[in-house]
Amino acid sequence: MSSINDPAVLFQGTTLEGPEIDRVTRTLGDLTDVFSDKDALAAMAADQKVYDVACYFPVADGTTAGLFFGITYIYPGKVGTEYFMTRGHFHQLRDRGEFYHCLEGEGMLILMDEDRQTRAEKMYPGSLHYIPGHTAHRTANTGNSMLVFSAFWPSDAGHDYQSISEKGFSGILVEQNGEPVLASK
Ligand code: M6P
Ligand code: ZN
């Protein structure tokens, strides 16, 4: 017996559609431990959207040798001089890697190893980024429009937000003279 089926998900342009898509929105109120300038943060609306994520999880979280797919949409904006960005995480299984592929906008992928050495890679339409294991990753929107990128990661990687919440990254991405600069914290 054989069968021909429609795909479970459509990924067209920058949109991910299908009954099994998980969607989450992160606002400034969700990210109070993330941005450095607490005074600037306090003066902004807590319900200001910072990013949306749409994910396709075809297998259960934690499954060995499965894959997950997601699209992240980061709004343009800054808290003080620091660009809107994702929370950022290490993988719970530290050796798991990930691909990011930029679809739209301009931004920066900020990477930090376990010795807290931070570096950044420019993101623009078409840029492909391999995030090795043992490396925390977060993305910032440095442009005036949405930054949109896709991500592929192993279904057993998990997210470790704890160490980022406690210590942050050693470098923060701020605007200086109209340019993004990776400044030490
Ligand atoms: C990408 C992937 C996801 C991640 C999302 C937002 O789509 O890396 O696993 O959840 O970005 O990043 P964060 O979880 O750090 O907020
Ligand atoms: Zn990840």
PDB file of C-alpha atoms and ligand atoms in Angstrom:
ATOM      1  CA  MET A   1       0.000   0.000   0.000  1.00  0.00           C
ATOM      2  CA  SER A   2       1.352   3.485  -0.798  1.00  0.00           C
ATOM      3  CA  SER A   3      -0.063   6.958  -0.297  1.00  0.00           C
ATOM      4  CA  ILE A   4       0.516  10.555  -1.380  1.00  0.00           C
ATOM      5  CA  ASN A   5      -0.096  13.242   1.227  1.00  0.00           C
ATOM      6  CA  ASP A   6       0.043  17.004   1.523  1.00  0.00           C
ATOM      7  CA  PRO A   7       2.964  18.329   3.613  1.00  0.00           C
ATOM      8  CA  ALA A   8       2.210  18.995   7.295  1.00  0.00           C
ATOM      9  CA  VAL A   9       3.735  22.467   7.133  1.00  0.00           C
ATOM     10  CA  LEU A  10       4.250  25.210   4.561  1.00  0.00           C
ATOM     11  CA  PHE A  11       7.273  27.495   4.856  1.00  0.00           C
ATOM     12  CA  GLN A  12       6.807  30.221   2.232  1.00  0.00           C
ATOM     13  CA  GLY A  13       8.815  33.436   2.221  1.00  0.00           C
ATOM     14  CA  THR A  14       9.026  34.145   5.944  1.00  0.00           C
ATOM     15  CA  THR A  15       5.827  32.472   7.103  1.00  0.00           C
ATOM     16  CA  LEU A  16       5.371  29.058   8.659  1.00  0.00           C
ATOM     17  CA  GLU A  17       1.824  27.710   8.440  1.00  0.00           C
ATOM     18  CA  GLY A  18       0.189  24.486   9.536  1.00  0.00           C
ATOM     19  CA  PRO A  19      -1.917  23.047  12.348  1.00  0.00           C
ATOM     20  CA  GLU A  20       1.138  21.861  14.266  1.00  0.00           C
ATOM     21  CA  ILE A  21       2.976  25.177  14.514  1.00  0.00           C
ATOM     22  CA  ASP A  22       3.790  26.441  18.025  1.00  0.00           C
ATOM     23  CA  ARG A  23       3.897  30.232  18.400  1.00  0.00           C
ATOM     24  CA  VAL A  24       5.290  32.333  21.219  1.00  0.00           C
ATOM     25  CA  THR A  25       5.814  36.086  21.669  1.00  0.00           C
ATOM     26  CA  ARG A  26       8.384  37.619  24.036  1.00  0.00           C
ATOM     27  CA  THR A  27       7.770  41.141  25.346  1.00  0.00           C
ATOM     28  CA  LEU A  28      10.035  43.528  27.248  1.00  0.00           C
ATOM     29  CA  GLY A  29       8.200  42.420  30.399  1.00  0.00           C
ATOM     30  CA  ASP A  30       9.399  38.831  29.778  1.00  0.00           C
ATOM     31  CA  LEU A  31      12.987  40.004  29.322  1.00  0.00           C
ATOM     32  CA  THR A  32      13.686  42.296  32.290  1.00  0.00           C
ATOM     33  CA  ASP A  33      16.787  40.299  33.271  1.00  0.00           C
ATOM     34  CA  VAL A  34      18.164  40.453  29.731  1.00  0.00           C
ATOM     35  CA  PHE A  35      18.710  44.137  28.924  1.00  0.00           C
ATOM     36  CA  SER A  36      21.469  46.096  30.680  1.00  0.00           C
ATOM     37  CA  ASP A  37      19.966  49.591  30.985  1.00  0.00           C
ATOM     38  CA  LYS A  38      17.346  49.079  33.709  1.00  0.00           C
ATOM     39  CA  ASP A  39      16.319  52.777  33.760  1.00  0.00           C
ATOM     40  CA  ALA A  40      15.663  52.803  30.004  1.00  0.00           C
ATOM     41  CA  LEU A  41      13.763  49.525  30.379  1.00  0.00           C
ATOM     42  CA  ALA A  42      11.580  50.887  33.197  1.00  0.00           C
ATOM     43  CA  ALA A  43      10.552  53.815  30.966  1.00  0.00           C
ATOM     44  CA  MET A  44       9.275  51.485  28.201  1.00  0.00           C
ATOM     45  CA  ALA A  45       5.966  49.602  27.927  1.00  0.00           C
ATOM     46  CA  ALA A  46       6.196  46.086  29.398  1.00  0.00           C
ATOM     47  CA  ASP A  47       3.905  44.761  26.647  1.00  0.00           C
ATOM     48  CA  GLN A  48       6.225  46.018  23.869  1.00  0.00           C
ATOM     49  CA  LYS A  49       6.882  42.997  21.629  1.00  0.00           C
ATOM     50  CA  VAL A  50      10.559  42.127  21.176  1.00  0.00           C
ATOM     51  CA  TYR A  51      10.307  38.896  19.178  1.00  0.00           C
ATOM     52  CA  ASP A  52       7.969  36.169  17.966  1.00  0.00           C
ATOM     53  CA  VAL A  53       8.959  32.557  17.349  1.00  0.00           C
ATOM     54  CA  ALA A  54       7.073  30.025  15.194  1.00  0.00           C
ATOM     55  CA  CYS A  55       8.274  26.432  15.554  1.00  0.00           C
ATOM     56  CA  TYR A  56       7.589  23.050  14.033  1.00  0.00           C
ATOM     57  CA  PHE A  57       8.285  20.227  16.512  1.00  0.00           C
ATOM     58  CA  PRO A  58       7.586  17.022  14.555  1.00  0.00           C
ATOM     59  CA  VAL A  59       8.783  14.838  17.467  1.00  0.00           C
ATOM     60  CA  ALA A  60       8.599  15.183  21.264  1.00  0.00           C
ATOM     61  CA  ASP A  61      11.098  17.487  22.983  1.00  0.00           C
ATOM     62  CA  GLY A  62      14.088  15.402  24.060  1.00  0.00           C
ATOM     63  CA  THR A  63      13.801  12.807  21.289  1.00  0.00           C
ATOM     64  CA  THR A  64      17.235  11.525  20.255  1.00  0.00           C
ATOM     65  CA  ALA A  65      18.161  12.105  16.600  1.00  0.00           C
ATOM     66  CA  GLY A  66      15.058  14.118  15.683  1.00  0.00           C
ATOM     67  CA  LEU A  67      15.116  17.677  14.346  1.00  0.00           C
ATOM     68  CA  PHE A  68      13.272  20.914  15.121  1.00  0.00           C
ATOM     69  CA  PHE A  69      12.672  23.907  12.869  1.00  0.00           C
ATOM     70  CA  GLY A  70      11.804  27.486  13.830  1.00  0.00           C
ATOM     71  CA  ILE A  71      11.475  31.010  12.482  1.00  0.00           C
ATOM     72  CA  THR A  72      12.333  33.975  14.711  1.00  0.00           C
ATOM     73  CA  TYR A  73      11.018  37.496  14.005  1.00  0.00           C
ATOM     74  CA  ILE A  74      12.796  40.240  15.986  1.00  0.00           C
ATOM     75  CA  TYR A  75      11.220  43.693  16.002  1.00  0.00           C
ATOM     76  CA  PRO A  76      13.412  46.760  15.420  1.00  0.00           C
ATOM     77  CA  GLY A  77      14.121  48.753  18.566  1.00  0.00           C
ATOM     78  CA  LYS A  78      16.547  49.441  21.394  1.00  0.00           C
ATOM     79  CA  VAL A  79      16.558  49.570  25.176  1.00  0.00           C
ATOM     80  CA  GLY A  80      18.835  52.551  25.754  1.00  0.00           C
ATOM     81  CA  THR A  81      21.618  51.850  23.256  1.00  0.00           C
ATOM     82  CA  GLU A  82      21.206  48.046  23.319  1.00  0.00           C
ATOM     83  CA  TYR A  83      19.436  46.496  20.331  1.00  0.00           C
ATOM     84  CA  PHE A  84      16.312  44.343  20.716  1.00  0.00           C
ATOM     85  CA  MET A  85      17.478  40.744  20.948  1.00  0.00           C
ATOM     86  CA  THR A  86      16.494  37.236  21.943  1.00  0.00           C
ATOM     87  CA  ARG A  87      16.982  35.875  25.463  1.00  0.00           C
ATOM     88  CA  GLY A  88      19.797  33.587  24.291  1.00  0.00           C
ATOM     89  CA  HIS A  89      20.719  30.150  25.570  1.00  0.00           C
ATOM     90  CA  PHE A  90      23.239  27.347  25.783  1.00  0.00           C
ATOM     91  CA  HIS A  91      21.889  23.953  24.809  1.00  0.00           C
ATOM     92  CA  GLN A  92      21.105  21.739  27.767  1.00  0.00           C
ATOM     93  CA  LEU A  93      23.042  18.970  26.015  1.00  0.00           C
ATOM     94  CA  ARG A  94      26.074  21.207  25.585  1.00  0.00           C
ATOM     95  CA  ASP A  95      27.584  19.518  22.527  1.00  0.00           C
ATOM     96  CA  ARG A  96      24.506  20.038  20.310  1.00  0.00           C
ATOM     97  CA  GLY A  97      24.916  22.484  17.389  1.00  0.00           C
ATOM     98  CA  GLU A  98      22.427  24.519  15.366  1.00  0.00           C
ATOM     99  CA  PHE A  99      22.068  26.298  12.022  1.00  0.00           C
ATOM    100  CA  TYR A 100      20.671  29.828  11.618  1.00  0.00           C
ATOM    101  CA  HIS A 101      19.792  31.177   8.173  1.00  0.00           C
ATOM    102  CA  CYS A 102      18.873  34.839   7.765  1.00  0.00           C
ATOM    103  CA  LEU A 103      15.837  35.531   5.567  1.00  0.00           C
ATOM    104  CA  GLU A 104      15.164  39.254   6.013  1.00  0.00           C
ATOM    105  CA  GLY A 105      16.579  42.361   7.697  1.00  0.00           C
ATOM    106  CA  GLU A 106      19.939  42.952   9.299  1.00  0.00           C
ATOM    107  CA  GLY A 107      21.313  41.852  12.603  1.00  0.00           C
ATOM    108  CA  MET A 108      24.006  40.124  14.542  1.00  0.00           C
ATOM    109  CA  LEU A 109      24.441  36.622  15.898  1.00  0.00           C
ATOM    110  CA  ILE A 110      26.186  36.872  19.264  1.00  0.00           C
ATOM    111  CA  LEU A 111      28.105  33.774  20.337  1.00  0.00           C
ATOM    112  CA  MET A 112      29.757  33.048  23.672  1.00  0.00           C
ATOM    113  CA  ASP A 113      31.855  29.987  24.521  1.00  0.00           C
ATOM    114  CA  GLU A 114      32.064  28.337  27.936  1.00  0.00           C
ATOM    115  CA  ASP A 115      35.111  30.492  28.819  1.00  0.00           C
ATOM    116  CA  ARG A 116      32.787  33.484  28.292  1.00  0.00           C
ATOM    117  CA  GLN A 117      34.627  34.660  25.152  1.00  0.00           C
ATOM    118  CA  THR A 118      32.057  36.542  23.054  1.00  0.00           C
ATOM    119  CA  ARG A 119      32.094  37.182  19.310  1.00  0.00           C
ATOM    120  CA  ALA A 120      29.484  38.199  16.746  1.00  0.00           C
ATOM    121  CA  GLU A 121      28.635  37.394  13.124  1.00  0.00           C
ATOM    122  CA  LYS A 122      26.753  39.771  10.826  1.00  0.00           C
ATOM    123  CA  MET A 123      23.352  38.537   9.668  1.00  0.00           C
ATOM    124  CA  TYR A 124      21.751  39.612   6.396  1.00  0.00           C
ATOM    125  CA  PRO A 125      19.515  37.904   3.834  1.00  0.00           C
ATOM    126  CA  GLY A 126      21.201  34.659   2.805  1.00  0.00           C
ATOM    127  CA  SER A 127      23.773  34.518   5.597  1.00  0.00           C
ATOM    128  CA  LEU A 128      24.121  30.995   7.012  1.00  0.00           C
ATOM    129  CA  HIS A 129      25.520  30.484  10.515  1.00  0.00           C
ATOM    130  CA  TYR A 130      26.735  27.281  12.092  1.00  0.00           C
ATOM    131  CA  ILE A 131      26.548  27.490  15.871  1.00  0.00           C
ATOM    132  CA  PRO A 132      28.906  24.889  17.323  1.00  0.00           C
ATOM    133  CA  GLY A 133      28.150  23.007  20.530  1.00  0.00           C
ATOM    134  CA  HIS A 134      29.206  24.482  23.881  1.00  0.00           C
ATOM    135  CA  THR A 135      28.305  27.952  22.557  1.00  0.00           C
ATOM    136  CA  ALA A 136      25.587  30.259  23.869  1.00  0.00           C
ATOM    137  CA  HIS A 137      23.722  32.078  21.112  1.00  0.00           C
ATOM    138  CA  ARG A 138      21.458  35.090  20.853  1.00  0.00           C
ATOM    139  CA  THR A 139      20.463  37.362  17.971  1.00  0.00           C
ATOM    140  CA  ALA A 140      19.984  41.125  17.835  1.00  0.00           C
ATOM    141  CA  ASN A 141      18.158  43.275  15.290  1.00  0.00           C
ATOM    142  CA  THR A 142      20.488  46.125  14.268  1.00  0.00           C
ATOM    143  CA  GLY A 143      18.267  47.471  11.459  1.00  0.00           C
ATOM    144  CA  ASN A 144      15.071  49.487  11.095  1.00  0.00           C
ATOM    145  CA  SER A 145      12.864  46.611   9.922  1.00  0.00           C
ATOM    146  CA  MET A 146      12.095  43.089  11.166  1.00  0.00           C
ATOM    147  CA  LEU A 147      15.000  40.638  11.392  1.00  0.00           C
ATOM    148  CA  VAL A 148      13.776  37.199  10.314  1.00  0.00           C
ATOM    149  CA  PHE A 149      15.809  33.984  10.390  1.00  0.00           C
ATOM    150  CA  SER A 150      15.198  30.265  10.341  1.00  0.00           C
ATOM    151  CA  ALA A 151      16.816  27.795  12.727  1.00  0.00           C
ATOM    152  CA  PHE A 152      17.394  24.016  12.672  1.00  0.00           C
ATOM    153  CA  TRP A 153      18.455  22.159  15.808  1.00  0.00           C
ATOM    154  CA  PRO A 154      18.442  18.643  17.285  1.00  0.00           C
ATOM    155  CA  SER A 155      15.297  17.692  19.192  1.00  0.00           C
ATOM    156  CA  ASP A 156      17.317  16.577  22.224  1.00  0.00           C
ATOM    157  CA  ALA A 157      19.348  19.828  22.500  1.00  0.00           C
ATOM    158  CA  GLY A 158      17.113  21.550  25.079  1.00  0.00           C
ATOM    159  CA  HIS A 159      17.420  25.194  26.198  1.00  0.00           C
ATOM    160  CA  ASP A 160      19.521  26.236  29.203  1.00  0.00           C
ATOM    161  CA  TYR A 161      18.432  29.775  30.050  1.00  0.00           C
ATOM    162  CA  GLN A 162      19.600  29.659  33.663  1.00  0.00           C
ATOM    163  CA  SER A 163      23.260  30.609  33.215  1.00  0.00           C
ATOM    164  CA  ILE A 164      22.325  33.444  30.834  1.00  0.00           C
ATOM    165  CA  SER A 165      19.746  34.751  33.257  1.00  0.00           C
ATOM    166  CA  GLU A 166      22.325  34.739  36.076  1.00  0.00           C
ATOM    167  CA  LYS A 167      25.452  36.041  34.326  1.00  0.00           C
ATOM    168  CA  GLY A 168      24.333  37.270  30.911  1.00  0.00           C
ATOM    169  CA  PHE A 169      26.775  37.347  28.005  1.00  0.00           C
ATOM    170  CA  SER A 170      30.215  38.932  28.551  1.00  0.00           C
ATOM    171  CA  GLY A 171      29.596  41.241  25.571  1.00  0.00           C
ATOM    172  CA  ILE A 172      26.562  43.403  24.806  1.00  0.00           C
ATOM    173  CA  LEU A 173      25.633  44.749  21.394  1.00  0.00           C
ATOM    174  CA  VAL A 174      25.110  48.503  21.558  1.00  0.00           C
ATOM    175  CA  GLU A 175      24.792  51.338  19.063  1.00  0.00           C
ATOM    176  CA  GLN A 176      27.741  53.738  19.055  1.00  0.00           C
ATOM    177  CA  ASN A 177      27.852  56.565  16.481  1.00  0.00           C
ATOM    178  CA  GLY A 178      25.117  54.802  14.516  1.00  0.00           C
ATOM    179  CA  GLU A 179      27.028  51.499  14.325  1.00  0.00           C
ATOM    180  CA  PRO A 180      26.634  48.211  16.223  1.00  0.00           C
ATOM    181  CA  VAL A 181      29.550  47.615  18.589  1.00  0.00           C
ATOM    182  CA  LEU A 182      30.210  44.588  20.800  1.00  0.00           C
ATOM    183  CA  ALA A 183      31.050  46.198  24.137  1.00  0.00           C
ATOM    184  CA  SER A 184      32.261  44.363  27.205  1.00  0.00           C
ATOM    185  CA  LYS A 185      29.782  44.347  30.048  1.00  0.00           C
TER     186      LYS A 185
HETATM  187  C1  M6P B   1      15.717  30.178  17.384  1.00  0.00           C
HETATM  188  C2  M6P B   1      16.070  28.835  17.989  1.00  0.00           C
HETATM  189  C3  M6P B   1      15.067  28.476  19.076  1.00  0.00           C
HETATM  190  C4  M6P B   1      14.944  29.603  20.082  1.00  0.00           C
HETATM  191  C5  M6P B   1      14.593  30.921  19.384  1.00  0.00           C
HETATM  192  C6  M6P B   1      14.538  32.127  20.322  1.00  0.00           C
HETATM  193  O1  M6P B   1      14.531  30.065  16.675  1.00  0.00           O
HETATM  194  O2  M6P B   1      17.355  28.889  18.527  1.00  0.00           O
HETATM  195  O3  M6P B   1      15.488  27.289  19.721  1.00  0.00           O
HETATM  196  O4  M6P B   1      13.990  29.294  21.084  1.00  0.00           O
HETATM  197  O5  M6P B   1      15.595  31.186  18.398  1.00  0.00           O
HETATM  198  O6  M6P B   1      15.688  32.221  21.138  1.00  0.00           O
HETATM  199  P1  M6P B   1      15.596  32.074  22.730  1.00  0.00           P
HETATM  200  O7  M6P B   1      15.034  30.721  23.045  1.00  0.00           O
HETATM  201  O8  M6P B   1      17.012  32.228  23.192  1.00  0.00           O
HETATM  202  O9  M6P B   1      14.699  33.149  23.223  1.00  0.00           O
HETATM  203 ZN    ZN B   2      19.781  26.922  20.269  1.00  0.00          ZN
END
